[in-house]
């Protein structure tokens, strides 16, 4: 789970909506302008940008505790290049290459991919929209639906929303729903996306990602759409995505489609941020279950300070235990936070949260594996992983 930082986001769409409408800057927009793509002062050229985030983290679950240095407690540590060229006639060419790394040891997040977070090129126009090709963020609900930004560390929304379930073989996304369940990756390979211009506050984004595997049916690995509306204070979005998990196992021989639905709303007055969302993950395989995720979040900024809180509940239906009997399977997560801004680019943060697993649920939190039954790799149920962090970041 290292390196995952977004639950199918559309930051680009939100920023484009914001830039095309005249209104006071919101709290979330003030965070986005640190990135060159969303900085109105950056019009042409290539910009180097990134974040270095380091903290001290404490974790405990099942009577075992861990103290460690940890990267990415508020911002994913990253290094990126964003380029833009004015082509004339209202057109511009753009590209983005972005690598994620762990600041505590300098290692790349994904040893198989140098630019594991972004790797795309595209063309854009305020009149006709944006077209992009390559590895990029998909068309799920935006990352700011979670007030903690859906990091793979201090965000209960990430772990519950992605359904990061511990199994005897490690972890799997929505693995408790059945053998055909899967999840949309945070960044989608081979993606082709189109973002429409904004009309009366509305815009839409569509995505198609072929599998690149000869003879595979269907041809797509993922596809989806996002419809959104923004008036400067209120953001409302609905998304529908499909992702196919490859077959080839003893229990699943064909590719199985999982349908991902999402509805979210964010209120951002600049002095208060409130958010709520609903997501449903439904694999299309007979006998598989369905997961529903409900979230509420708030940010209260005052001066250099900000207090954050989120509550997330994941419930399932149609789930069965190892004996194929119907089973209760749900989990509740809570995360609290405090930020202190030293400058526009540097800040301190504190985070503390937990996930309470009910029934047969074995959801992880912050990469900390649950204890297993003696002499086996089967995770124990009913456990409550807890995490707490103190750290700092610098954006450049």
XYZ file of N, CA and C in Angstrom, residues 117-340:
672
model
N 3.708 8.352 -10.145
C 2.527 9.140 -9.783
C 1.893 9.859 -10.976
N 2.687 10.342 -11.876
C 2.171 11.000 -13.072
C 3.151 10.772 -14.220
N 2.616 10.517 -15.402
C 3.448 10.389 -16.599
C 2.541 10.551 -17.813
N 2.260 11.799 -18.170
C 1.310 12.041 -19.256
C 1.715 13.263 -20.070
N 1.129 13.348 -21.276
C 1.285 14.498 -22.152
C -0.091 14.799 -22.720
N -0.363 16.091 -22.981
C -1.682 16.422 -23.471
C -1.759 17.792 -24.103
N -2.938 18.119 -24.580
C -3.206 19.406 -25.210
C -4.472 19.969 -24.578
N -4.519 21.316 -24.432
C -5.628 21.913 -23.703
C -6.035 23.242 -24.308
N -7.300 23.572 -24.108
C -7.868 24.835 -24.543
C -8.997 25.192 -23.595
N -9.095 26.470 -23.210
C -10.203 26.890 -22.370
C -11.535 26.768 -23.092
N -11.496 26.767 -24.413
C -12.719 26.684 -25.214
C -13.145 25.242 -25.469
N -12.170 24.364 -25.722
C -12.494 23.003 -26.138
C -12.194 21.937 -25.087
N -11.494 22.280 -24.030
C -11.224 21.319 -22.976
C -9.812 20.762 -23.011
N -9.582 19.685 -22.246
C -8.258 19.086 -22.097
C -8.288 17.617 -22.505
N -7.259 17.195 -23.241
C -7.099 15.807 -23.642
C -5.710 15.353 -23.215
N -5.641 14.239 -22.454
C -4.364 13.774 -21.917
C -4.194 12.280 -22.163
N -2.905 11.874 -22.320
C -2.561 10.484 -22.580
C -1.447 10.059 -21.621
N -1.637 8.930 -20.915
C -0.587 8.397 -20.066
C -1.081 8.067 -18.672
N -0.150 7.800 -17.786
C -0.483 7.450 -16.401
C -0.959 8.706 -15.684
N -2.167 8.664 -15.155
C -2.750 9.865 -14.563
C -3.865 9.504 -13.594
N -4.300 10.519 -12.860
C -5.409 10.370 -11.928
C -6.688 10.095 -12.708
N -7.527 9.210 -12.164
C -8.726 8.779 -12.861
C -9.932 9.655 -12.595
N -11.115 9.086 -12.734
C -12.360 9.841 -12.698
C -13.247 9.451 -11.521
N -12.631 9.157 -10.386
C -13.400 8.933 -9.170
C -13.653 10.248 -8.463
N -14.203 10.191 -7.257
C -14.398 11.401 -6.475
C -13.043 12.022 -6.153
N -12.973 13.342 -6.064
C -11.679 14.020 -5.882
C -11.076 13.770 -4.510
N -9.756 13.897 -4.450
C -9.037 13.626 -3.206
C -9.467 14.537 -2.072
N -9.904 15.777 -2.366
C -10.266 16.694 -1.295
C -11.618 16.355 -0.670
N -12.318 15.322 -1.178
C -13.497 14.830 -0.476
C -13.107 14.337 0.910
N -11.904 13.804 1.021
C -11.331 13.470 2.326
C -10.493 14.650 2.786
N -10.779 15.183 3.955
C -10.064 16.376 4.422
C -8.591 16.096 4.691
N -8.201 14.818 4.770
C -6.797 14.457 4.957
C -6.111 14.095 3.640
N -6.817 14.240 2.529
C -6.182 14.050 1.226
C -5.948 12.624 0.821
N -6.559 11.661 1.476
C -6.465 10.233 1.153
C -5.025 9.751 0.972
N -4.179 10.083 1.933
C -2.818 9.552 1.942
C -2.816 8.083 2.335
N -1.721 7.403 2.047
C -1.595 6.001 2.445
C -1.049 5.873 3.861
N -1.009 6.972 4.587
C -0.597 6.938 5.992
C -1.756 7.370 6.864
N -1.891 8.681 7.089
C -2.855 9.209 8.061
C -4.184 9.582 7.416
N -4.884 8.597 6.873
C -6.206 8.819 6.298
C -7.018 7.544 6.425
N -8.027 7.551 7.297
C -8.867 6.358 7.405
C -9.734 6.195 6.158
N -9.986 7.292 5.438
C -10.770 7.223 4.203
C -10.059 6.372 3.155
N -8.738 6.508 3.053
C -7.986 5.704 2.096
C -8.159 4.216 2.368
N -7.936 3.809 3.593
C -7.908 2.387 3.926
C -9.290 1.758 3.873
N -10.317 2.497 4.326
C -11.678 1.974 4.274
C -12.268 2.109 2.871
N -12.014 3.242 2.205
C -12.559 3.456 0.873
C -11.984 2.506 -0.156
N -10.681 2.251 -0.057
C -10.052 1.309 -0.982
C -10.306 -0.143 -0.586
N -10.837 -0.354 0.626
C -11.090 -1.710 1.095
C -9.821 -2.517 1.222
N -8.815 -1.966 1.941
C -7.520 -2.646 2.082
C -7.649 -3.713 3.170
N -7.963 -4.917 2.744
C -8.287 -6.025 3.632
C -7.090 -6.961 3.755
N -6.699 -7.269 4.993
C -5.630 -8.255 5.210
C -6.183 -9.659 5.008
N -5.414 -10.462 4.280
C -5.780 -11.849 4.006
C -4.608 -12.750 4.405
N -4.787 -14.057 4.386
C -3.658 -14.953 4.677
C -2.502 -14.804 3.697
N -2.733 -14.184 2.528
C -1.694 -14.030 1.509
C -1.120 -12.615 1.468
N -1.531 -11.749 2.394
C -1.053 -10.373 2.411
C -2.221 -9.428 2.547
N -2.431 -8.555 1.550
C -3.625 -7.720 1.550
C -4.188 -7.655 0.135
N -5.479 -7.369 0.067
C -6.143 -7.240 -1.219
C -7.206 -6.174 -1.139
N -7.454 -5.487 -2.245
C -8.456 -4.435 -2.281
C -9.846 -5.053 -2.407
N -10.703 -4.787 -1.420
C -12.051 -5.367 -1.357
C -12.018 -6.893 -1.340
N -10.945 -7.462 -0.810
C -10.771 -8.914 -0.843
C -11.860 -9.649 -0.066
N -12.495 -8.993 0.899
C -13.544 -9.642 1.676
C -14.844 -9.794 0.879
N -14.970 -9.096 -0.250
C -16.206 -9.162 -1.026
C -16.303 -10.427 -1.874
N -15.168 -11.076 -2.122
C -15.186 -12.288 -2.923
C -14.062 -12.304 -3.938
N -13.893 -13.403 -4.657
C -12.733 -13.567 -5.556
C -12.738 -12.645 -6.766
N -13.887 -12.062 -7.154
C -13.907 -11.207 -8.330
C -13.733 -9.739 -8.032
N -13.615 -9.356 -6.747
C -13.576 -7.949 -6.366
C -12.224 -7.319 -6.671
N -12.251 -6.047 -7.009
C -11.026 -5.300 -7.255
C -11.277 -3.839 -6.910
N -10.383 -2.966 -7.341
C -10.484 -1.542 -7.023
C -9.782 -0.741 -8.106
N -10.283 0.453 -8.371
C -9.612 1.334 -9.317
C -8.289 1.799 -8.731
N -7.173 1.671 -9.453
C -5.896 2.155 -8.911
C -5.908 3.668 -8.757
N -5.078 4.163 -7.840
C -5.011 5.604 -7.601
C -4.592 6.346 -8.853
N -3.609 5.828 -9.558
C -3.200 6.351 -10.851
C -3.422 5.263 -11.888
N -3.997 5.620 -13.013
C -4.405 4.640 -14.008
C -3.406 4.621 -15.154
N -2.834 3.442 -15.429
C -1.920 3.278 -16.557
C -2.682 3.351 -17.877
N -1.977 3.783 -18.926
C -2.516 3.783 -20.291
C -3.802 4.590 -20.429
N -4.001 5.579 -19.562
C -5.273 6.285 -19.533
C -5.366 7.361 -20.619
N -6.546 7.499 -21.179
C -6.899 8.595 -22.078
C -8.048 9.344 -21.408
N -7.856 10.624 -21.097
C -8.891 11.382 -20.404
C -9.237 12.648 -21.185
N -10.501 13.029 -21.066
C -10.968 14.288 -21.639
C -11.761 15.038 -20.584
N -11.392 16.294 -20.354
C -12.087 17.179 -19.431
C -12.741 18.290 -20.234
N -14.049 18.411 -20.113
C -14.789 19.391 -20.899
C -14.595 20.802 -20.349
N -14.898 21.816 -21.156
C -14.947 23.178 -20.623
C -16.074 23.294 -19.602
N -16.033 24.361 -18.818
C -17.053 24.604 -17.807
C -18.189 25.434 -18.382
N -19.424 25.004 -18.102
C -20.602 25.746 -18.537
C -21.557 25.865 -17.351
N -21.807 27.106 -16.906
C -22.702 27.377 -15.771
C -22.280 26.589 -14.538
N -20.968 26.426 -14.359
C -20.452 25.710 -13.199
C -20.298 24.225 -13.386
N -20.831 23.673 -14.491
C -20.782 22.232 -14.735
C -19.617 21.875 -15.659
N -19.044 20.703 -15.427
C -18.096 20.114 -16.371
C -18.129 18.608 -16.189
N -17.569 17.905 -17.153
C -17.513 16.454 -17.072
C -16.137 15.977 -17.502
N -15.717 14.868 -16.934
C -14.445 14.246 -17.296
C -14.704 12.779 -17.589
N -14.152 12.273 -18.686
C -14.300 10.872 -19.041
C -12.923 10.248 -19.195
N -12.844 8.941 -18.945
C -11.564 8.231 -19.004
C -11.757 6.863 -19.633
N -10.764 6.463 -20.427
C -10.728 5.116 -20.981
C -9.291 4.630 -20.918
N -9.094 3.409 -20.411
C -7.751 2.849 -20.279
C -7.742 1.429 -20.830
N -7.157 1.203 -22.016
C -7.069 -0.158 -22.557
C -6.102 -1.005 -21.739
N -6.324 -2.309 -21.761
C -5.472 -3.209 -20.987
C -4.099 -3.398 -21.612
N -4.012 -3.304 -22.939
C -2.747 -3.534 -23.623
C -2.366 -4.994 -23.714
N -3.328 -5.881 -23.428
C -3.079 -7.322 -23.486
C -3.777 -7.898 -24.714
N -3.016 -8.498 -25.615
C -3.580 -9.046 -26.853
C -4.566 -10.165 -26.549
N -5.741 -10.107 -27.194
C -6.731 -11.158 -27.058
C -7.565 -11.091 -25.808
N -7.313 -10.109 -24.943
C -8.078 -10.024 -23.699
C -9.439 -9.405 -23.957
N -10.453 -9.936 -23.304
C -11.805 -9.394 -23.414
C -12.345 -9.130 -22.017
N -12.829 -7.903 -21.778
C -12.915 -6.783 -22.708
C -11.552 -6.139 -22.944
N -11.513 -5.247 -23.939
C -10.262 -4.565 -24.259
C -9.856 -3.610 -23.150
N -10.837 -2.993 -22.488
C -10.553 -2.006 -21.446
C -10.085 -2.660 -20.157
N -9.160 -1.985 -19.457
C -8.816 -2.347 -18.088
C -9.616 -1.509 -17.104
N -9.958 -0.277 -17.522
C -10.759 0.616 -16.682
C -11.383 1.694 -17.552
N -12.522 2.197 -17.114
C -13.160 3.319 -17.786
C -14.136 3.968 -16.811
N -14.428 5.259 -17.044
C -15.325 5.919 -16.125
C -15.624 7.342 -16.524
N -16.464 7.991 -15.710
C -16.862 9.368 -15.957
C -17.145 10.066 -14.646
N -16.920 11.374 -14.654
C -17.159 12.231 -13.494
C -17.952 13.442 -13.951
N -19.060 13.732 -13.273
C -19.852 14.933 -13.521
C -19.765 15.802 -12.275
N -19.488 17.104 -12.462
C -19.265 17.962 -11.308
C -19.821 19.370 -11.532
N -20.065 20.039 -10.400
C -20.561 21.414 -10.410
C -19.897 22.180 -9.272
N -19.480 23.413 -9.554
C -18.774 24.224 -8.555
C -19.187 25.676 -8.721
N -19.558 26.327 -7.605
C -19.961 27.731 -7.675
C -19.042 28.655 -6.891
N -17.861 28.148 -6.517
C -16.914 28.938 -5.754
C -16.914 28.613 -4.283
N -18.024 28.082 -3.779
C -18.125 27.692 -2.365
C -18.532 26.239 -2.214
N -19.452 25.781 -3.060
C -19.970 24.410 -2.978
C -19.529 23.620 -4.205
N -19.007 22.437 -3.965
C -18.595 21.514 -5.028
C -19.408 20.235 -4.869
N -20.056 19.797 -5.955
C -20.851 18.573 -5.956
C -20.387 17.707 -7.118
N -20.203 16.413 -6.866
C -19.709 15.520 -7.921
C -20.351 14.149 -7.810
N -20.513 13.528 -8.966
C -20.943 12.147 -9.034
C -20.064 11.402 -10.013
N -19.691 10.179 -9.691
C -18.788 9.417 -10.558
C -19.278 7.988 -10.716
N -18.949 7.412 -11.869
C -19.194 6.002 -12.120
C -18.002 5.447 -12.877
N -17.400 4.389 -12.331
C -16.229 3.786 -12.948
C -16.382 2.275 -13.002
N -15.707 1.686 -13.983
C -15.651 0.239 -14.114
C -14.184 -0.178 -14.190
N -13.834 -1.222 -13.452
C -12.477 -1.746 -13.495
C -12.561 -3.263 -13.578
N -11.674 -3.862 -14.373
C -11.708 -5.307 -14.585
C -10.520 -5.968 -13.890
N -10.810 -6.979 -13.072
C -9.763 -7.782 -12.444
C -9.487 -8.980 -13.323
N -8.220 -9.253 -13.632
C -7.913 -10.397 -14.497
C -8.244 -11.713 -13.820
N -8.717 -12.667 -14.616
C -8.996 -13.999 -14.098
C -7.735 -14.847 -14.109
N -7.932 -16.149 -14.266
C -6.787 -17.043 -14.327
C -6.487 -17.766 -13.035
N -7.444 -17.724 -12.072
C -7.260 -18.460 -10.825
C -8.204 -19.655 -10.792
N -8.061 -20.464 -9.761
C -8.901 -21.652 -9.649
C -10.362 -21.284 -9.440
N -10.611 -20.129 -8.798
C -11.990 -19.732 -8.506
C -12.554 -18.750 -9.517
N -11.693 -18.000 -10.197
C -12.153 -17.010 -11.183
C -11.340 -17.190 -12.458
N -11.990 -17.639 -13.519
C -11.278 -17.882 -14.777
C -11.448 -16.736 -15.769
N -12.537 -15.938 -15.633
C -12.785 -14.836 -16.551
C -12.483 -13.504 -15.870
N -12.291 -12.468 -16.698
C -12.135 -11.129 -16.149
C -13.447 -10.683 -15.505
N -13.342 -10.097 -14.320
C -14.529 -9.700 -13.567
C -14.557 -8.186 -13.432
N -15.704 -7.595 -13.734
C -15.870 -6.152 -13.636
C -16.383 -5.767 -12.255
N -15.759 -4.751 -11.675
C -16.275 -4.141 -10.453
C -16.788 -2.748 -10.789
N -18.023 -2.460 -10.382
C -18.634 -1.153 -10.599
C -18.415 -0.284 -9.362
N -17.928 0.923 -9.593
C -17.609 1.847 -8.506
C -18.461 3.107 -8.669
N -19.316 3.368 -7.686
C -20.185 4.534 -7.707
C -19.747 5.506 -6.613
N -19.870 6.798 -6.882
C -19.508 7.776 -5.867
C -20.315 9.056 -5.992
N -20.689 9.633 -4.848
C -21.342 10.935 -4.783
C -20.689 11.703 -3.648
N -20.286 12.942 -3.912
C -19.619 13.724 -2.884
C -19.995 15.187 -2.945
N -19.896 15.872 -1.812
C -20.153 17.306 -1.741
C -19.144 17.930 -0.791
N -18.631 19.094 -1.172
C -17.676 19.837 -0.342
C -18.148 21.282 -0.253
N -18.234 21.792 0.970
C -18.524 23.207 1.220
C -17.251 23.855 1.730
N -16.802 24.914 1.057
C -15.545 25.557 1.421
C -15.724 27.075 1.350
N -15.896 27.695 2.514
C -16.079 29.143 2.574
C -14.775 29.892 2.766
N -13.673 29.166 2.919
C -12.393 29.773 3.235
C -12.110 29.749 4.715
N -13.152 29.875 5.532
C -12.999 29.821 6.992
C -13.562 28.533 7.582
N -14.187 27.699 6.736
C -14.720 26.417 7.174
C -14.863 25.504 5.963
N -14.432 24.253 6.120
C -14.584 23.240 5.078
C -15.380 22.076 5.658
N -16.445 21.688 4.959
C -17.240 20.521 5.334
C -17.345 19.603 4.127
N -17.278 18.306 4.347
C -17.364 17.367 3.229
C -18.151 16.131 3.627
N -18.766 15.507 2.631
C -19.492 14.259 2.830
C -19.444 13.475 1.531
N -19.439 12.153 1.643
C -19.420 11.330 0.434
C -20.027 9.970 0.698
N -20.435 9.339 -0.406
C -20.908 7.959 -0.392
C -20.272 7.240 -1.565
N -19.706 6.074 -1.320
C -19.122 5.247 -2.370
C -19.666 3.827 -2.251
N -19.848 3.187 -3.393
C -20.250 1.783 -3.412
C -19.363 1.013 -4.369
N -18.856 -0.132 -3.904
C -18.009 -1.015 -4.704
C -18.743 -2.334 -4.892
N -19.071 -2.658 -6.151
C -19.917 -3.819 -6.422
C -19.310 -4.691 -7.517
N -18.631 -5.790 -7.169
C -18.123 -6.715 -8.190
C -19.254 -7.497 -8.839
N -19.091 -7.778 -10.146
C -20.120 -8.477 -10.913
C -19.791 -9.960 -11.030
N -19.731 -10.633 -9.914
C -19.509 -12.076 -9.885
C -20.504 -12.681 -8.911
N -21.225 -13.689 -9.355
C -22.231 -14.323 -8.510
C -21.617 -14.781 -7.188
N -22.254 -14.406 -6.104
C -21.777 -14.793 -4.788
C -20.913 -13.758 -4.101
N -20.441 -12.745 -4.842
C -19.632 -11.690 -4.226
C -20.523 -10.691 -3.483
N -19.934 -10.019 -2.510
C -20.649 -9.027 -1.730
C -20.489 -7.631 -2.297
N -21.053 -6.654 -1.589
C -21.010 -5.245 -1.957
C -20.545 -4.438 -0.749
N -19.691 -3.449 -0.974
C -19.225 -2.561 0.095
C -19.765 -1.160 -0.128
N -20.193 -0.523 0.963
C -20.668 0.860 0.928
C -19.885 1.668 1.958
N -19.394 2.825 1.535
C -18.532 3.638 2.393
C -19.145 5.023 2.551
N -19.324 5.443 3.799
C -19.897 6.742 4.127
C -18.835 7.573 4.850
N -18.714 8.850 4.474
C -17.688 9.676 5.109
C -18.217 11.072 5.411
N -17.714 11.644 6.515
C -17.947 13.029 6.899
C -16.605 13.628 7.295
N -16.375 14.890 6.923
C -15.103 15.532 7.270
C -15.272 17.015 7.492
N -14.317 17.611 8.215
C -14.359 19.050 8.485
C -12.954 19.583 8.686
N -12.745 20.832 8.244
C -11.510 21.573 8.505
C -11.916 22.933 9.053
N -11.328 23.316 10.186
C -11.561 24.630 10.774
C -10.234 25.383 10.796
N -9.963 26.235 9.792
C -8.723 27.008 9.789
C -8.909 28.319 10.561
N -7.861 28.717 11.316
C -7.889 30.004 12.006
C -6.446 30.500 12.143
N -6.157 31.598 11.440
C -4.794 32.114 11.427
C -3.856 31.107 10.786
N -2.771 30.808 11.485
C -1.803 29.811 11.009
C -2.220 28.385 11.339
N -3.334 28.220 12.024
C -3.752 26.925 12.541
C -4.898 26.342 11.728
N -5.030 25.018 11.809
C -6.186 24.329 11.236
C -6.421 23.046 12.026
N -7.679 22.801 12.364
C -8.090 21.571 13.033
C -8.891 20.743 12.039
N -8.581 19.454 11.934
C -9.211 18.574 10.950
C -9.810 17.356 11.642
N -10.903 16.835 11.074
C -11.515 15.618 11.616
C -12.272 14.901 10.506
N -12.251 13.582 10.540
C -13.046 12.788 9.604
C -13.553 11.531 10.289
N -14.742 11.099 9.874
C -15.348 9.854 10.339
C -15.768 9.072 9.098
N -15.371 7.817 9.026
C -15.663 6.986 7.851
C -16.203 5.642 8.326
N -17.274 5.182 7.696
C -17.871 3.890 8.042
C -17.988 3.042 6.783
N -17.489 1.829 6.844
C -17.585 0.877 5.732
C -18.464 -0.283 6.163
N -19.504 -0.535 5.379
C -20.409 -1.636 5.663
C -20.512 -2.515 4.420
N -20.824 -3.774 4.611
C -20.915 -4.702 3.489
C -22.199 -5.507 3.572
N -22.589 -6.065 2.439
C -23.701 -7.017 2.380
C -23.293 -8.161 1.472
N -23.807 -9.348 1.756
C -23.508 -10.513 0.935
C -22.151 -11.128 1.179
N -21.467 -10.730 2.258
C -20.142 -11.271 2.556
C -20.281 -12.576 3.341
N -19.379 -13.517 3.063
C -19.390 -14.808 3.754
C -18.045 -15.084 4.398
N -18.070 -15.856 5.473
C -16.835 -16.209 6.157
C -16.167 -17.389 5.462
N -15.103 -17.916 6.075
C -14.338 -19.002 5.448
C -15.141 -20.290 5.311
N -16.223 -20.409 6.085
C -17.104 -21.580 5.983
C -18.305 -21.319 5.080
N -18.277 -20.163 4.358
C -19.326 -19.780 3.427
C -20.659 -19.484 4.111
N -20.578 -19.066 5.383
C -21.773 -18.638 6.098
C -21.872 -17.118 6.058
N -23.084 -16.539 5.956
C -23.228 -15.078 5.990
C -22.583 -14.506 7.250
N -21.855 -13.398 7.078
C -21.085 -12.861 8.202
C -21.201 -11.343 8.266
N -21.142 -10.811 9.487
C -21.068 -9.368 9.691
C -19.664 -8.912 9.317
N -19.583 -7.787 8.605
C -18.289 -7.327 8.102
C -18.364 -5.809 7.918
N -17.929 -5.073 8.925
C -17.984 -3.615 8.850
C -16.831 -3.029 9.656
N -16.572 -1.734 9.450
C -15.480 -1.083 10.168
C -15.750 0.415 10.258
N -15.331 1.014 11.364
C -15.485 2.442 11.613
C -14.107 3.060 11.805
N -13.859 4.168 11.103
C -12.580 4.858 11.229
C -12.759 6.302 11.653
N -11.842 6.791 12.483
C -11.834 8.181 12.940
C -10.409 8.709 12.826
N -10.249 9.909 12.269
C -8.936 10.552 12.203
C -9.079 12.008 12.627
N -8.176 12.454 13.518
C -8.130 13.835 13.975
C -6.775 14.428 13.613
N -6.731 15.742 13.366
C -5.471 16.356 12.983
C -5.375 17.811 13.376
N -4.150 18.284 13.430
C -3.865 19.698 13.692
C -2.698 20.127 12.822
N -2.845 21.266 12.133
C -1.796 21.820 11.284
C -1.385 23.188 11.802
N -0.085 23.467 11.722
C 0.424 24.808 12.021
C 1.316 25.236 10.870
